[in-house]
Coordinates of C-alpha atoms in Angstrom, one line a residue:
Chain W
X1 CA -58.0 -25.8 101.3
X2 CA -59.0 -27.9 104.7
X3 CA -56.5 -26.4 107.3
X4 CA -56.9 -26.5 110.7
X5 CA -57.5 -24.3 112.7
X6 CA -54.5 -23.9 114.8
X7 CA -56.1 -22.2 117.9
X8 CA -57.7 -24.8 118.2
X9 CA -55.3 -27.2 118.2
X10 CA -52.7 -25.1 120.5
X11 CA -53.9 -22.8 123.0
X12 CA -53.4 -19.8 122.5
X13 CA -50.6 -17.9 124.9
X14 CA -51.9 -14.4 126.1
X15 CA -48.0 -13.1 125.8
X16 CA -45.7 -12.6 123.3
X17 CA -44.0 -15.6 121.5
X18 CA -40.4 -14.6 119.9
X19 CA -40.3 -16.2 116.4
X20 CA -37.1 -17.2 117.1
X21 CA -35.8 -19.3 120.1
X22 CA -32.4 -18.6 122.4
X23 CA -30.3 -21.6 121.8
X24 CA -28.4 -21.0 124.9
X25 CA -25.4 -22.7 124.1
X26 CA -24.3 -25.4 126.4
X27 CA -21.9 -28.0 126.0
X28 CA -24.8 -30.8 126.4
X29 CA -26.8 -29.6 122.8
X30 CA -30.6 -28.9 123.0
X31 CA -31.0 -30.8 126.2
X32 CA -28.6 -29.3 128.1
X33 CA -30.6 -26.2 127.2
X34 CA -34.0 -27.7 128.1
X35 CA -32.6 -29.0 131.5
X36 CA -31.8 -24.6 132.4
X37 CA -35.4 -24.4 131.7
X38 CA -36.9 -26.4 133.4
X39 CA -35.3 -25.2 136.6
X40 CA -36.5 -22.1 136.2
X41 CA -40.2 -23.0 135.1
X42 CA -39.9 -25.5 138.3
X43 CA -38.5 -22.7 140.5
X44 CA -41.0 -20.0 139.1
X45 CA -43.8 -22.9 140.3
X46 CA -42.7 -23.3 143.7
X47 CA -41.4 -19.8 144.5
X48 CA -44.0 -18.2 142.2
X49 CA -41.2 -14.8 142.2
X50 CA -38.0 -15.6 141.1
X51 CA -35.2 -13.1 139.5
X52 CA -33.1 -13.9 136.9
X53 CA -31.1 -12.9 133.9
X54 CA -33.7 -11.6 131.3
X55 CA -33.5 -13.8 128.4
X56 CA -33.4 -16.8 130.4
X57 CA -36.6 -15.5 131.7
X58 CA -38.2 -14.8 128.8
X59 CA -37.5 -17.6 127.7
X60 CA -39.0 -20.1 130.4
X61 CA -42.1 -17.5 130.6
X62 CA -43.3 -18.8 127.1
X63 CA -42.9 -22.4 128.5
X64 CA -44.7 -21.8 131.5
X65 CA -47.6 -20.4 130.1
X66 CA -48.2 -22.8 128.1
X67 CA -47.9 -25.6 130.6
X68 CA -50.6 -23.8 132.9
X69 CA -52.6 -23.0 129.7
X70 CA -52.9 -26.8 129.0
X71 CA -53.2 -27.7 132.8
X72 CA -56.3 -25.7 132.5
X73 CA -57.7 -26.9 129.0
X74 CA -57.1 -30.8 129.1
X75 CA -57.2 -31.1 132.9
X76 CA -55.1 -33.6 134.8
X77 CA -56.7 -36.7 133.5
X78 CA -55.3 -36.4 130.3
X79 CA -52.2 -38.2 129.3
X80 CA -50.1 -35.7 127.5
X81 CA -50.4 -32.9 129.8
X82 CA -49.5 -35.2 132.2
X83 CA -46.1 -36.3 130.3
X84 CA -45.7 -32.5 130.1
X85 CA -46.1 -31.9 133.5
X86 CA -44.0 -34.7 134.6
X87 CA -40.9 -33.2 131.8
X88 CA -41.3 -29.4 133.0
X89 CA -41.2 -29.8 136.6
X90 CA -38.8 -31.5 138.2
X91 CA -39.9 -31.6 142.0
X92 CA -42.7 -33.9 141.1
X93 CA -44.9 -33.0 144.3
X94 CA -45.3 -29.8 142.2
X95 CA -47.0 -31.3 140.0
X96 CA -50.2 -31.7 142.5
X97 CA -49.5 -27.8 142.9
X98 CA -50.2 -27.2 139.2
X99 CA -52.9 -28.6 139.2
X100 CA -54.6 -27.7 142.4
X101 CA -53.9 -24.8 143.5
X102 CA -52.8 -22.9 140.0
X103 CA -55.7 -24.6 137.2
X104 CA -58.1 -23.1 139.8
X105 CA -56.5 -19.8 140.4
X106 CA -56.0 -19.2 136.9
X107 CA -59.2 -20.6 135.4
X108 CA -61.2 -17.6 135.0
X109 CA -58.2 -15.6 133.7
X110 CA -58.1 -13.3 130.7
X111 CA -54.9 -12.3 130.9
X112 CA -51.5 -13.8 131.1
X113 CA -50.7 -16.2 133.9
X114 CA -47.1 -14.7 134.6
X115 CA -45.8 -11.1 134.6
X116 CA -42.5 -10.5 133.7
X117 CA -40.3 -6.8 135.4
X118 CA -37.4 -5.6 133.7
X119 CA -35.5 -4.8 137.2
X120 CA -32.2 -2.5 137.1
X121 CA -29.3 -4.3 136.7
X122 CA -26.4 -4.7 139.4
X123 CA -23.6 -2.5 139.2
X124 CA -21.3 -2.2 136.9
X125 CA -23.4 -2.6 134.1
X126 CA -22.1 -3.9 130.9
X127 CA -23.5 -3.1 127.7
X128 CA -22.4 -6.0 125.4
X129 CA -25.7 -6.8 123.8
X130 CA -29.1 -5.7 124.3
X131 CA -30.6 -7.6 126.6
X132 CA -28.0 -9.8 127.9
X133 CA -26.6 -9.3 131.7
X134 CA -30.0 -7.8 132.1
X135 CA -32.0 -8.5 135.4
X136 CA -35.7 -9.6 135.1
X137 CA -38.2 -10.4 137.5
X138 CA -40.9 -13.6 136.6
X139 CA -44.1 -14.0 138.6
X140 CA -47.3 -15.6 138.8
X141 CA -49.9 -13.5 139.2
X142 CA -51.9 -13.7 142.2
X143 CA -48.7 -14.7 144.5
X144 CA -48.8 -14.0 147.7
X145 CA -45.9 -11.7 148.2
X146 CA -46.6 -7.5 148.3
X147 CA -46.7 -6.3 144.5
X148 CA -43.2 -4.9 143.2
X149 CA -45.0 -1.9 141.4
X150 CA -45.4 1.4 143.6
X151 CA -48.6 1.8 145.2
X152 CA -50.2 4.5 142.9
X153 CA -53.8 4.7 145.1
X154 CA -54.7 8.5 146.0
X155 CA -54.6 8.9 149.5
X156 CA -56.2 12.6 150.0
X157 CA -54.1 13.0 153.7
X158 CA -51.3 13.1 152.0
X159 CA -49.1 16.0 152.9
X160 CA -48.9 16.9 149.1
X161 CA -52.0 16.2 148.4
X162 CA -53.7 18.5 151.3
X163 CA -51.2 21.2 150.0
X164 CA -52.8 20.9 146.2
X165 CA -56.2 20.9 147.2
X166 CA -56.0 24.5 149.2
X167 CA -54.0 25.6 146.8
X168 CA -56.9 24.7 144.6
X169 CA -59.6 26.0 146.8
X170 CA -58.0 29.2 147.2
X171 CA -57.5 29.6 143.1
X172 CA -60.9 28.9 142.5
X173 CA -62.1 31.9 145.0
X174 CA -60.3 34.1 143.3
X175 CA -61.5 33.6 140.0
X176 CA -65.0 33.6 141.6
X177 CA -64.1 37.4 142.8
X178 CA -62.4 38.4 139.8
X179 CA -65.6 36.8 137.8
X180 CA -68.1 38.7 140.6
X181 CA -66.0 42.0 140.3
X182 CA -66.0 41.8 136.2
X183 CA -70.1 41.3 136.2
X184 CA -70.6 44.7 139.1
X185 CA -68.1 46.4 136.4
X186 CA -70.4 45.6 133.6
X187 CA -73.7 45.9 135.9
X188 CA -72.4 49.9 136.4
X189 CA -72.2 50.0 132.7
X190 CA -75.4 48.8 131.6
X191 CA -77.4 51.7 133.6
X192 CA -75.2 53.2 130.5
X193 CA -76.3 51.1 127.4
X194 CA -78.5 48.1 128.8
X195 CA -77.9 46.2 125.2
X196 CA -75.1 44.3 127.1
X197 CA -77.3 42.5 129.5
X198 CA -77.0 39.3 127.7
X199 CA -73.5 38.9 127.5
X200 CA -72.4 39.7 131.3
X201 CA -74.9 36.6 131.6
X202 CA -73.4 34.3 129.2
X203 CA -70.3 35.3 130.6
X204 CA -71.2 34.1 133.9
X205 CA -72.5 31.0 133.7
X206 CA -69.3 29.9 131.2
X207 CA -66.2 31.4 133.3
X208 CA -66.3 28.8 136.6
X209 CA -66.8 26.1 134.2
X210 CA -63.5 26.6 132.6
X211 CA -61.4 27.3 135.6
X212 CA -62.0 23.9 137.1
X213 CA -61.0 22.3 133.9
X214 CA -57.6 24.3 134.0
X215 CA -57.4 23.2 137.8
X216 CA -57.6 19.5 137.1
X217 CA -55.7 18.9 134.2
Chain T
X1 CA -18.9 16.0 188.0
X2 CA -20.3 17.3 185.0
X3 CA -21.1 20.1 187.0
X4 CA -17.3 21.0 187.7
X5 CA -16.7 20.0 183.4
X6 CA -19.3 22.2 182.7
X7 CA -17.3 25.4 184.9
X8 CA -14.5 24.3 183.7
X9 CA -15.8 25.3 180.2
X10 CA -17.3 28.3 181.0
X11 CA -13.7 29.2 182.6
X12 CA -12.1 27.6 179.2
X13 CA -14.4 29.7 177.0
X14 CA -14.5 33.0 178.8
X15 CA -17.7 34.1 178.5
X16 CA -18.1 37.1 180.4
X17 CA -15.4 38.8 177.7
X18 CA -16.9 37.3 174.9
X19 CA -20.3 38.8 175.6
X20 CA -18.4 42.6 175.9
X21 CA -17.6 41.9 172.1
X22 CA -19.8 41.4 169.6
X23 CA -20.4 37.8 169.7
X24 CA -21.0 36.4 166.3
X25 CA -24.3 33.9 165.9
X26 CA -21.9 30.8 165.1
X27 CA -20.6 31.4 168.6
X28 CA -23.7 32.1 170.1
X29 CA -25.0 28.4 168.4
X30 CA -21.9 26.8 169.8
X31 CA -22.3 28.1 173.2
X32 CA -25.8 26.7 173.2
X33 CA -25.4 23.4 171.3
X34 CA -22.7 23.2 174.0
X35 CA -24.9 23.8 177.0
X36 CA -27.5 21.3 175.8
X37 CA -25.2 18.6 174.8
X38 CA -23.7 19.0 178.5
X39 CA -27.5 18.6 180.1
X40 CA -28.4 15.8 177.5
X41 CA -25.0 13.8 179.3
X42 CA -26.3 14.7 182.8
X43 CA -29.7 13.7 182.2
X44 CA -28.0 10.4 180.9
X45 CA -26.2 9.8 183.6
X46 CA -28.3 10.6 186.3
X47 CA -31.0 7.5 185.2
X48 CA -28.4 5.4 187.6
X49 CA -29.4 1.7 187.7
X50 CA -30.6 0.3 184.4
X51 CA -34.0 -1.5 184.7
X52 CA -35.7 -3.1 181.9
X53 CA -38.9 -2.3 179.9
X54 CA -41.4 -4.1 177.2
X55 CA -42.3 -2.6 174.4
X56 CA -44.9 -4.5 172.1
X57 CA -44.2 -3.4 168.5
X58 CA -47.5 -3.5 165.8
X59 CA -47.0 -3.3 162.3
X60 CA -45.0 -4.8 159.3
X61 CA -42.9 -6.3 159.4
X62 CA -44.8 -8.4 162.2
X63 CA -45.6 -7.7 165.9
X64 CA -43.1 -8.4 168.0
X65 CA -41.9 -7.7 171.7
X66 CA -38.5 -5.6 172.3
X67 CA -37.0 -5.8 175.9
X68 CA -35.7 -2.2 176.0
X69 CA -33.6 -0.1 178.9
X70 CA -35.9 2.5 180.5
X71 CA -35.1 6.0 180.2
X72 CA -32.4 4.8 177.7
X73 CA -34.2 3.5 174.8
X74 CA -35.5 5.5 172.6
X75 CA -38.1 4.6 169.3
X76 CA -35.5 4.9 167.1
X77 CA -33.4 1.9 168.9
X78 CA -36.7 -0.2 168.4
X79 CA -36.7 0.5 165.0
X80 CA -33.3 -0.1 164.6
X81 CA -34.2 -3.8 165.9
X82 CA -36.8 -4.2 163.9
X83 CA -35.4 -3.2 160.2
X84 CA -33.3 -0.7 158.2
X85 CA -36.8 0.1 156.3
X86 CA -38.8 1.1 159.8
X87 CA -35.4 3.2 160.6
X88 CA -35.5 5.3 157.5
X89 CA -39.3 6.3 156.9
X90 CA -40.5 6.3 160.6
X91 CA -41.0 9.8 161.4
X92 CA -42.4 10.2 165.0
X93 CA -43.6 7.2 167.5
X94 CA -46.8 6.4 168.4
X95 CA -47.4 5.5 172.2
X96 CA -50.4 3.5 173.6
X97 CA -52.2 4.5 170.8
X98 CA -52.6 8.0 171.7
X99 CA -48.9 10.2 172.7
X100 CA -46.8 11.2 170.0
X101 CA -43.3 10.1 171.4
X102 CA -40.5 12.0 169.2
X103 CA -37.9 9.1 167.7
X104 CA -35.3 10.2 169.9
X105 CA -36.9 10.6 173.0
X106 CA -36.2 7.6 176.2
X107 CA -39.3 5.5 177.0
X108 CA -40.3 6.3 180.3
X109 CA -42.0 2.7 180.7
X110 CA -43.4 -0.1 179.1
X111 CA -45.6 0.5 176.5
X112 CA -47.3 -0.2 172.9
X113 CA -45.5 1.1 170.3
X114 CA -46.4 2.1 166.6
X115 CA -44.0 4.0 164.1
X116 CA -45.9 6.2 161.5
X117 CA -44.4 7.6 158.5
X118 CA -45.6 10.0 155.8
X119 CA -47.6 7.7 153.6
X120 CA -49.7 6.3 155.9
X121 CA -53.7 6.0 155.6
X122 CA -54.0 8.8 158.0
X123 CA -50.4 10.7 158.4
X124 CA -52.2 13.9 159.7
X125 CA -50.4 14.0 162.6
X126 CA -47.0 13.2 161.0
X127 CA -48.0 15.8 158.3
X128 CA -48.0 18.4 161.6
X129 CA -44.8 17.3 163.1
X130 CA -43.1 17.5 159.6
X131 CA -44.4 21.1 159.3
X132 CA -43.5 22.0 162.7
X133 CA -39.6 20.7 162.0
X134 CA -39.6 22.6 159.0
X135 CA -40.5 25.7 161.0
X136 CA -37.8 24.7 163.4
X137 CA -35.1 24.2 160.7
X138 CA -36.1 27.4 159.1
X139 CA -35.3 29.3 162.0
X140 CA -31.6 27.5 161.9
X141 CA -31.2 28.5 158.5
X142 CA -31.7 32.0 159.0
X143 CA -29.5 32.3 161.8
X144 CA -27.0 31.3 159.6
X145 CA -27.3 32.6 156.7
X146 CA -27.0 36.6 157.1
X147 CA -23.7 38.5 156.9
X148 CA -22.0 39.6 160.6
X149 CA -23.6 43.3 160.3
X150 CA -27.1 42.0 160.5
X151 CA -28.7 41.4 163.8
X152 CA -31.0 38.2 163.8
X153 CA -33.0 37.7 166.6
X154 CA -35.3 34.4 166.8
X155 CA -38.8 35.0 168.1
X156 CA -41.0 32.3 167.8
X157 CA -43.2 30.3 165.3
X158 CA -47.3 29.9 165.2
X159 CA -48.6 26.0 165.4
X160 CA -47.9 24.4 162.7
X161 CA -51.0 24.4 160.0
X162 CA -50.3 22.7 156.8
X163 CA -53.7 24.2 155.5
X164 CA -52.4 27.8 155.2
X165 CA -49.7 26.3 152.4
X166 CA -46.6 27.9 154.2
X167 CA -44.4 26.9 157.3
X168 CA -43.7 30.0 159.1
X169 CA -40.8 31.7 161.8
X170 CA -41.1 35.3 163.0
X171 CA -37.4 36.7 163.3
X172 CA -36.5 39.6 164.1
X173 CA -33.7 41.3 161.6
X174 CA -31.7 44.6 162.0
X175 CA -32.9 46.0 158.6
X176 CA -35.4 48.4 157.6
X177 CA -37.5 48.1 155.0
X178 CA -36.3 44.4 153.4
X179 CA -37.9 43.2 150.7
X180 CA -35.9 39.8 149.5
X181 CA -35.1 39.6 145.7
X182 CA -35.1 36.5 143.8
X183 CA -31.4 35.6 144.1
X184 CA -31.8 36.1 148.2
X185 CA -34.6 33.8 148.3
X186 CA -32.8 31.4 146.3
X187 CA -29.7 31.8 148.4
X188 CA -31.8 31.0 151.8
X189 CA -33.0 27.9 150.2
X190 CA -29.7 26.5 149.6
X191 CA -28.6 27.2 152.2
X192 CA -32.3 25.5 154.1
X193 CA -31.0 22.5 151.2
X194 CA -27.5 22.2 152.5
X195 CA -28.1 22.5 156.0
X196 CA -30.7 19.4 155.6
X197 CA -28.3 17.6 154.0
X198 CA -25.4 17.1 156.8
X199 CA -27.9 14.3 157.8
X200 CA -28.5 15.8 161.3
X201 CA -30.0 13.9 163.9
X202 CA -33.2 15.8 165.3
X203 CA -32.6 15.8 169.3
X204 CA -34.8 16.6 172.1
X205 CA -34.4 17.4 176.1
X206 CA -36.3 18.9 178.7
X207 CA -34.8 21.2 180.6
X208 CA -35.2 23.2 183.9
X209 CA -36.4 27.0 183.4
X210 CA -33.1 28.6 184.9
X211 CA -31.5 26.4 182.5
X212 CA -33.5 27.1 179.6
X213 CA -32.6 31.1 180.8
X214 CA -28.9 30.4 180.6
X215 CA -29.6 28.9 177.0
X216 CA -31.1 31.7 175.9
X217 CA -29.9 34.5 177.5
X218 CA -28.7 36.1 174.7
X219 CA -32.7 36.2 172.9
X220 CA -34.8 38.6 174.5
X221 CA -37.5 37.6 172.7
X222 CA -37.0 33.8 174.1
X223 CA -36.1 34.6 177.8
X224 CA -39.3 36.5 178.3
X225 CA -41.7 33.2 176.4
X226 CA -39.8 30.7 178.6
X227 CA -41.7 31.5 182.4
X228 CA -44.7 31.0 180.5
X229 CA -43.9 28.2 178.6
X230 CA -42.4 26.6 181.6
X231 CA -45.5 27.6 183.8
X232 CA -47.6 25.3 181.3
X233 CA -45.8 22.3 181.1
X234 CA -44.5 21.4 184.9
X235 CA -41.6 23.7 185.4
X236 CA -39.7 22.7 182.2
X237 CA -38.9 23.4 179.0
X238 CA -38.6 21.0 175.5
X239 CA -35.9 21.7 173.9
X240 CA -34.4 20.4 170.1
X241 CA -31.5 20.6 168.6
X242 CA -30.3 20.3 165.2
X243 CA -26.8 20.6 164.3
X244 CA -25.3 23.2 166.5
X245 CA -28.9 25.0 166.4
X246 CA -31.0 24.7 169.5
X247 CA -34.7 26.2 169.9
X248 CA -38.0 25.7 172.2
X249 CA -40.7 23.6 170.6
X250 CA -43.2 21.7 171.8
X251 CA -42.6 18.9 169.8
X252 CA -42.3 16.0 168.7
X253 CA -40.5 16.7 165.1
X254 CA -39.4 14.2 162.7
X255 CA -36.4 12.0 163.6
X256 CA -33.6 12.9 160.8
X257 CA -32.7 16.4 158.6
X258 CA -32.7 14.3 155.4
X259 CA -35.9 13.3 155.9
X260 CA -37.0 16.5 154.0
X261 CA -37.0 16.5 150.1
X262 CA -37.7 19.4 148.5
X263 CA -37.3 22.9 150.2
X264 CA -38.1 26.3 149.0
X265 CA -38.1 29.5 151.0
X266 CA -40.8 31.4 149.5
X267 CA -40.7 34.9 151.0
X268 CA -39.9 37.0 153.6
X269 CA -42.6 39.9 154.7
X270 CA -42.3 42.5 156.9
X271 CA -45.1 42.4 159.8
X272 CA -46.7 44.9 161.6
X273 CA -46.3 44.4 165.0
X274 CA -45.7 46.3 168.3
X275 CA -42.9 44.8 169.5
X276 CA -40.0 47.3 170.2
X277 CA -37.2 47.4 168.2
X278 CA -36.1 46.1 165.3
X279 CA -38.7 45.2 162.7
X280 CA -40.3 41.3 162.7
X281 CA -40.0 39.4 159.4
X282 CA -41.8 36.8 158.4
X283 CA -40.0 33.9 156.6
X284 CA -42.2 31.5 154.7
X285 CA -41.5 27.9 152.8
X286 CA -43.2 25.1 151.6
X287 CA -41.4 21.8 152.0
X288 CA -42.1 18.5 150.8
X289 CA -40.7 14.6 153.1
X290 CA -37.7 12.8 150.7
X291 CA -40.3 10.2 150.3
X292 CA -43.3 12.3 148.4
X293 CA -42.0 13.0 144.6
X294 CA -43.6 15.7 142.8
X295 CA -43.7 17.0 139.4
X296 CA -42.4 20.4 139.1
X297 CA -45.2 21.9 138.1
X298 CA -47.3 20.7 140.8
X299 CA -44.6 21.6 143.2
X300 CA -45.0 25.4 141.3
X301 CA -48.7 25.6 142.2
X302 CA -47.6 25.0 145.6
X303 CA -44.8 27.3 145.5
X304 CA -46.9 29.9 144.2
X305 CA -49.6 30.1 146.8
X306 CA -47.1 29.9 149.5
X307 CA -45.8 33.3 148.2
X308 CA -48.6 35.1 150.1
X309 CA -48.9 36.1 153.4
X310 CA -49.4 33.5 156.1
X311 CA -51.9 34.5 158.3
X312 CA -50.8 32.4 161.3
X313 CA -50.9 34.0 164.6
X314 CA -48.7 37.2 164.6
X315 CA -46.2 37.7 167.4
X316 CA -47.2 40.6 169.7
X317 CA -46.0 41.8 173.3
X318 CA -48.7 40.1 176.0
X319 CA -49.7 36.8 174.1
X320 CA -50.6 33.7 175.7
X321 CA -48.0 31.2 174.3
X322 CA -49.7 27.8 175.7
X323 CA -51.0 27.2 172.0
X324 CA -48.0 26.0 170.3
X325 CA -45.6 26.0 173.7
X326 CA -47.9 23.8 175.6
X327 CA -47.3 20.5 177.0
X328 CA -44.7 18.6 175.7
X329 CA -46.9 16.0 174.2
X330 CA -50.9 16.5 173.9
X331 CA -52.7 13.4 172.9
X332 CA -54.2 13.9 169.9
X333 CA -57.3 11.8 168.8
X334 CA -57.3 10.8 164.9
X335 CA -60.6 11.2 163.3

């Protein structure tokens, strides 16, 4: 059978796409839901962090993604992106913003364009259904604003760290003396039976090896 | 005036009785928390006329000049301009680039000011004056934590080193041959635990050698270090408080008790020594800021090596105290 290939005809979204859409009931139908999205896909443009319930979020991530994933493949000279652009975002001087600043941001990408943060939710927390009256975070990556995750970089002046690393230094000289007192044990025997030679040797060389593995782990 | 108030408690208080009884070491802590809180409210008033100071603030959230009273303001009142988030981590100041300014102490003048905290690129020195507080508090929590029948007498602490894995304080006890079991070490901990978390402002105050004399009347150990301490730094001596505790230090230490996460009293050793008397004990612990988390098993390793002997300088009878007693503030160059 001649079928197309769809990833070709659809880019393809570097995230995961539910099967099944929210409906996000609204008095207004399926439009009234589109409008709630396209806020937040124009909001998540201009403020490039926005927080939000989750599903809603998840929601509008899949649209965004593929908005900017088409803003990069078609470019802004071609007519259906354009009608897309011009449905998705509201405040239409985003629209230069798309395609300016984000197509060229994004461009050499090989990841998603957006990040999406489950975030704690406010107090008191109700546990109706899963994910509902959870808090989420959306992004685009490469905003400006300081990154939400902790800073995991080792910083060796660290008061924690300085402490591990003595602590460290000073195990590993006293395995060095226990390993130096072990071979002038074994050196006293072999003026006894000098057969054992080669395995205070072997012992040795093997002994430092293994502490430092212990040390690091 | 606060002259007259402060007679007027010694009337109220009655020492000279008190000191023919056994005075217990709450009272004793009183007395002094007492004395310095009195001389912290002279000091205060005595500044007179307020005149106004600059202070150019760099760092996050952006720079930014503060007019500030002088010889009122303190760091921790520019931090409390500048954001709740500067308030809680800041642990010392940084002034002009080069004198550690404790958060609590007045500005003498206009100035550049930086606030460091414990995750800084280069928190050496704020490492130091974490260890040294930790010192400090630990000689607060063993004042108060033995029964009446034991004599505690505070002798001093070496410079802080957070190389040699332990925080230290040399104290003399009325007991013979201690060697702390498990449950007492864990009991001192709490205790170090509890104490840290009343949330007590760290406060310092230099004070005038008779003064310091009257503080610490009742510690021979202290009343024969303060000449010499006094000799080194212009005639007076730093004081802190925290809670009702009050020691010598020469500073600066961290601004706030609850800055300190996890605490564990590791030993307590017996030294050799030749000061008369009772025997000298030294109490270790390793301590980590609220800030740091550390698996438990990293904090073990820690633990475990702080169990040994420190072996920071050990109190004897003729020893030059200018190390850790020395100026107030040194500047200290960051490499």
């Amino acid at each position: 059978m001649n079928q197309a290939d769809v990833s070709k005809l659809v880019s393809q979204l570097r995230i995961k796409v539910n099967p099944r859409l929210r409906r996000f009931s609204n008095p207004n139908g399926p439009a009234g839901r589109l409008d709630k999205l396209r806020k937040t896909v124009t909001g998540l443009i201009k403020h490039e962090r926005i927080e939000l319930n989750y599903p809603r979020a998840d929601e509008a991530r899949m649209y965004a993604e593929r908005l900017i994933s088409d803003a990069i493949r078609y470019g802004d000279c071609h007519r259906t992106t354009m009608e897309m652009a011009d449905f998705w975002i509201i405040e239409k001087q985003l629209i230069h913003k798309l395609f300016k600043v984000l197509v060229p941001r994004f461009q050499d990408c090989n990841t998603s364009y957006t990040r999406l943060y489950k975030v704690p939710s406010p107090y008191p927390i109700i546990y109706k259904r899963e994910d509902c009256y959870r808090k989420a975070v959306l992004e685009l990556r490469g905003n400006p604003y300081p990154s939400l995750l902790p800073d995991k970089q080792y910083n060796k002046n660290i008061i924690h760290n300085i402490l591990l690393e003595e602590a460290k230094k000073e195990y590993r000289m006293q395995k060095y003396a226990e390993v130096v007192a072990n071979t002038e044990e074994k050196g006293k025997c072999q003026t006894d039976s000098p057969d054992e030679k080669l395995e205070t040797s072997s012992d040795i060389s093997s002994k430092p090896e293994s502490n430092k593995d212990e040390h690091t782990t | 005036m606060i002259y007259k108030r402060f007679l007027v408690l010694l009337k109220n208080t009655n020492y000279s009785r008190v000191t023919k009884r056994n005075i217990t070491f709450t009272e004793e802590s009183e007395r002094q928390s007492n004395l310095f809180r009195l001389e912290k409210v002279r000091q205060k008033e005595s500044v007179g006329r307020i005149e106004k100071i600059e202070v150019q603030y760099a760092g996050p959230p952006n720079e930014t000049t503060l007019i500030m009273n002088k010889n009122i303001s303190t760091p921790y009142d520019c931090a409390k301009h500048l954001g709740e988030m500067l308030v809680n981590r800041s642990a010392v100041a940084l002034v002009n680039g080069e004198t550690l300014w404790h958060m609590h102490r007045p500005l003498v003048d206009s100035c550049k000011l930086e606030l460091l905290h414990y995750k800084m690129a280069q928190p050496s020195l704020v490492n130091k004056a974490f260890w040294r507080t930790c010192s400090f508090l630990l000689g607060a929590v063993a004042v108060n934590s033995f029964k009446d029948q034991v004599k505690v007498c505070l002798h001093s602490f070496p410079s802080p080193n957070v190389r040699s894995g332990s925080f230290v304080y040399d104290v003399q006890l009325s007991l013979k041959d201690w060697k702390p079991e498990k449950n007492e070490l864990k009991t001192l901990s709490i205790e170090f635990i509890k104490f840290c978390q009343q949330n007590h402002q760290i406060e310092c105050l230099e004070v005038s050698e008779d003064y310091a004399q009257l503080i610490f009347k009742n510690n021979p150990h202290k009343s024969k270090q303060i000449p010499d301490i006094a000799a080194n730094n212009n005639g007076k001596v730093p004081l802190f408080k925290a809670g009702l505790h009050v020691d010598i230090s020469r500073g600066p230490m961290i601004t706030n008790t609850n800055h300190l996460g996890r605490i564990t009293v590791t030993n307590v050793i017996k030294l050799e020594t030749d000061i008369p008397g009772d025997p000298i004990y030294r109490f270790q612990g390793v301590a980590l800021p609220h800030s740091i988390i550390l698996n438990h098993f990293a904090y073990g390793l820690i633990e475990e090596r702080a169990r040994k002997l420190n072996t920071g300088r050990i109190p004897a009878i003729n020893q030059d105290l200018s190390i850790d007693y020395g100026s107030f503030v040194k500047p200290q160059v960051v490499v």
